[in-house]
XYZ file of C-alpha atoms in Angstrom:
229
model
C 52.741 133.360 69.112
C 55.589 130.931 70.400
C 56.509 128.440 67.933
C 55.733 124.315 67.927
C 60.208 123.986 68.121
C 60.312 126.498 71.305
C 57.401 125.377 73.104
C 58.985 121.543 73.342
C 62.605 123.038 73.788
C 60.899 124.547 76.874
C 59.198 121.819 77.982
C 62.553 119.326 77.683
C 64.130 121.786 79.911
C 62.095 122.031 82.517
C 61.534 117.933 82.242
C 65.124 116.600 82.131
C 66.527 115.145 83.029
C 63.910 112.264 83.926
C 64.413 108.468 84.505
C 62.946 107.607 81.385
C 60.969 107.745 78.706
C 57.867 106.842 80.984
C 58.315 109.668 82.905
C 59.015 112.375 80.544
C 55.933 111.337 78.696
C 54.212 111.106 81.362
C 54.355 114.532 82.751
C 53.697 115.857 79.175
C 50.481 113.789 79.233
C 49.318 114.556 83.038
C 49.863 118.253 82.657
C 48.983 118.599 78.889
C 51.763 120.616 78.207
C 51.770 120.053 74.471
C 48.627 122.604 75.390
C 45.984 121.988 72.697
C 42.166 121.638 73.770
C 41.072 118.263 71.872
C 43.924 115.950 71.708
C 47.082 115.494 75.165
C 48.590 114.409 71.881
C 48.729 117.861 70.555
C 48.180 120.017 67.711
C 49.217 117.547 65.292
C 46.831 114.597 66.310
C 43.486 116.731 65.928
C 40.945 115.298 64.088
C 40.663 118.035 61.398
C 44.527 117.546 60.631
C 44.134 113.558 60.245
C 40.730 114.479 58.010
C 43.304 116.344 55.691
C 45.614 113.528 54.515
C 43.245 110.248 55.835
C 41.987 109.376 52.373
C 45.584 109.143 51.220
C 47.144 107.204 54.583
C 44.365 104.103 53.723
C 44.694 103.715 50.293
C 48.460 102.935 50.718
C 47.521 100.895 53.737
C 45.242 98.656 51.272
C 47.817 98.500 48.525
C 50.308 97.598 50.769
C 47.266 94.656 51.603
C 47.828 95.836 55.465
C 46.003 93.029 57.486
C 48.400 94.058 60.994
C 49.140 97.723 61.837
C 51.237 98.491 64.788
C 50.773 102.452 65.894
C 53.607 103.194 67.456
C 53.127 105.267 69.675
C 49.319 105.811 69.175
C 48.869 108.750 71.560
C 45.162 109.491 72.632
C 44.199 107.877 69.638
C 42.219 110.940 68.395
C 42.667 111.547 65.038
C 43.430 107.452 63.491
C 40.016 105.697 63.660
C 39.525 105.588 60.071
C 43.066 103.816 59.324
C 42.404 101.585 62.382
C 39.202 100.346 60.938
C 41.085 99.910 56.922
C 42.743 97.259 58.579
C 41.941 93.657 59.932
C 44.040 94.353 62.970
C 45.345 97.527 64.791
C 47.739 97.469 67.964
C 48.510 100.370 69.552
C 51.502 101.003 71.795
C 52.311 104.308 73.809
C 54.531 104.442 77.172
C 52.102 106.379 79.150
C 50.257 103.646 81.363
C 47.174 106.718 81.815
C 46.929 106.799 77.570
C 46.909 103.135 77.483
C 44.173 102.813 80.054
C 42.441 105.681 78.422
C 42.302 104.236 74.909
C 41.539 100.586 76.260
C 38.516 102.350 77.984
C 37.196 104.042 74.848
C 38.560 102.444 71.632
C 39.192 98.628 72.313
C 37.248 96.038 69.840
C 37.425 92.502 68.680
C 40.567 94.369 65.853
C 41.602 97.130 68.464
C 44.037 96.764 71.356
C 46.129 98.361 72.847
C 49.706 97.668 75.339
C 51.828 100.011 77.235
C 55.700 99.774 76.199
C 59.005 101.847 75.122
C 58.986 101.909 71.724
C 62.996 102.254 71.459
C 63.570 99.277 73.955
C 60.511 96.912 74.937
C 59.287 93.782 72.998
C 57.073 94.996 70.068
C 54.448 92.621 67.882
C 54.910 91.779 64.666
C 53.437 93.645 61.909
C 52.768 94.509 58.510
C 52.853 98.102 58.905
C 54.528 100.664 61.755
C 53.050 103.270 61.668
C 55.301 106.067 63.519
C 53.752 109.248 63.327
C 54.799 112.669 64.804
C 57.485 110.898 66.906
C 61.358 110.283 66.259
C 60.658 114.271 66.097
C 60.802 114.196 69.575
C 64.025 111.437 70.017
C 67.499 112.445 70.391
C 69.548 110.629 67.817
C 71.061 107.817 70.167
C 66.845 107.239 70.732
C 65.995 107.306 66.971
C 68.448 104.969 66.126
C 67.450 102.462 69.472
C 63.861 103.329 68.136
C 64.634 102.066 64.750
C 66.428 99.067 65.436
C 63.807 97.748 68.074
C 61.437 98.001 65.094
C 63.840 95.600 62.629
C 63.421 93.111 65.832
C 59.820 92.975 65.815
C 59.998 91.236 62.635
C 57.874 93.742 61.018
C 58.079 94.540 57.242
C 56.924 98.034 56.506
C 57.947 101.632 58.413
C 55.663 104.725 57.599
C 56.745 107.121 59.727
C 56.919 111.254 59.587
C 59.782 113.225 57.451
C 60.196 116.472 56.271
C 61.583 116.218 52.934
C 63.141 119.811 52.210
C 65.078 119.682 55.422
C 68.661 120.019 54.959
C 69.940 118.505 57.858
C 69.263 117.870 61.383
C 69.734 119.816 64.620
C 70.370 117.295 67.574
C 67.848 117.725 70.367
C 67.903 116.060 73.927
C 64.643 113.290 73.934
C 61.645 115.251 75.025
C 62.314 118.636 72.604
C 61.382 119.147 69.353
C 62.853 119.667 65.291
C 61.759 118.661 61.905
C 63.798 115.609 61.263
C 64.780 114.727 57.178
C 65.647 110.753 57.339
C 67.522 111.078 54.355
C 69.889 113.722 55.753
C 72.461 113.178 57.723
C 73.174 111.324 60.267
C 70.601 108.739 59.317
C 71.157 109.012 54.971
C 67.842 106.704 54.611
C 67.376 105.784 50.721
C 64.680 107.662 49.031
C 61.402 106.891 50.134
C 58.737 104.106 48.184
C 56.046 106.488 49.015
C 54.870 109.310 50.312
C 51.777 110.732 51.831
C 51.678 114.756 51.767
C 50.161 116.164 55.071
C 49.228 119.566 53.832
C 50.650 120.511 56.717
C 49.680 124.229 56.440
C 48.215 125.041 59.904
C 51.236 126.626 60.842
C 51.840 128.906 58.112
C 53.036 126.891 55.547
C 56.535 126.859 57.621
C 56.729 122.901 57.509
C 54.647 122.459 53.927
C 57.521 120.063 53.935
C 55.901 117.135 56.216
C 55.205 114.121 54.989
C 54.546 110.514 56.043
C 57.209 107.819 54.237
C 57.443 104.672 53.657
C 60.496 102.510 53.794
C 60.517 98.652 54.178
C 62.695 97.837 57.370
C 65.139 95.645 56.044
C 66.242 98.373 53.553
C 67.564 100.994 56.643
C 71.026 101.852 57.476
C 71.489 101.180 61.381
C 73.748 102.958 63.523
C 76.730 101.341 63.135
C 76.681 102.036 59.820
C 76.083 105.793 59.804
C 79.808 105.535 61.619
C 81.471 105.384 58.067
């Protein structure tokens, strides 16, 4: 069975190199390359696999008294309905124009919408919460670090977004591919987390037990220039 790391390595081969992040995304969405049945999103954005940590992602979205939470990106929006309805408002962002008119279609309501945009470079909303799920996984470093300062800009306070806490360190990957990234290792040395949300990420064998969702407030990150020293 080919792994999750050498099925995207393949993929950002046989993409790259594209324009941008629109079209690389793009292609992965029109031809479904990420190759699972339910979700263009993949594996990860079933509905089983939000089922097994949901409970957990909305009770720190109410004790962090969440009223705004920015998905970004939100994908198909398959597996996140539950956490989109804990809150007063949910915005969801993706750069594939065909997602956005997809989710506007089917999942738009008086607290749902939804706007195309790059999440490393184009005007974001404010919000209490980012949610970043099963994405700087995919970013070259140069693109998590654009990624991470476009969020400080939005004004936003909070940053829950997906880490894999027994990594040692990080292999660099060209935008596109795949790897489990540890935010606290180097090159990016985040602090320890304020909370985490386990994953029970076991579908594959136990081989990335390690995944978690954490939760750092925005103001408290190290930024690129300062990973220089």
């Amino acid at each position: 069975m080919i792994s999750l790391r050498h099925l995207a390595r393949m993929i950002a081969d046989r993409l790259h190199p594209p324009a941008d992040h629109r079209a690389l995304f793009g292609e992965i969405y029109r031809r479904n390359l990420w190759g699972d049945a339910e979700s263009v999103s993949g594996p990860g954005s079933t509905r089983a696999r939000g089922t097994d940590f949901m409970a957990e992602l909305v009770a720190l979205l109410r004790r962090l008294d969440t009223r705004t939470l920015l998905d970004a990106p939100c994908g198909d929006f398959n597996w996140i309905a539950e956490a989109a309805d804990a809150v007063e408002r949910y915005v969801g962002i993706d750069v594939v124009p065909e997602l956005i008119e997809h989710n506007l279609d089917l999942h738009r309501t008086e607290r749902r919408s939804f706007a195309r945009a790059d999440i490393s470079r184009d005007p974001l909303p404010a919000a209490d919460v980012i949610l970043c799920r099963d994405c700087l996984v995919h970013f070259s470093t140069p693109d998590v670090w654009a990624t991470l300062a476009n969020f400080r800009r939005s004004g936003s306070r909070w940053l829950l977004t997906t880490t894999f806490v027994e990594r040692d360190g990080n292999e660099e990957i060209r935008t596109g591919s795949w790897r489990p990234l540890n935010l606290q290792a180097a090159p990016f040395h985040f602090p320890p987390p304020l909370e985490l949300v386990d994953e029970r990420c076991t579908h594959t064998g136990g081989i990335y037990r390690d995944k978690r969702l954490a939760l750092w407030e925005l103001s408290s990150l190290p930024t690129a220039e300062m990973s220089q020293y």
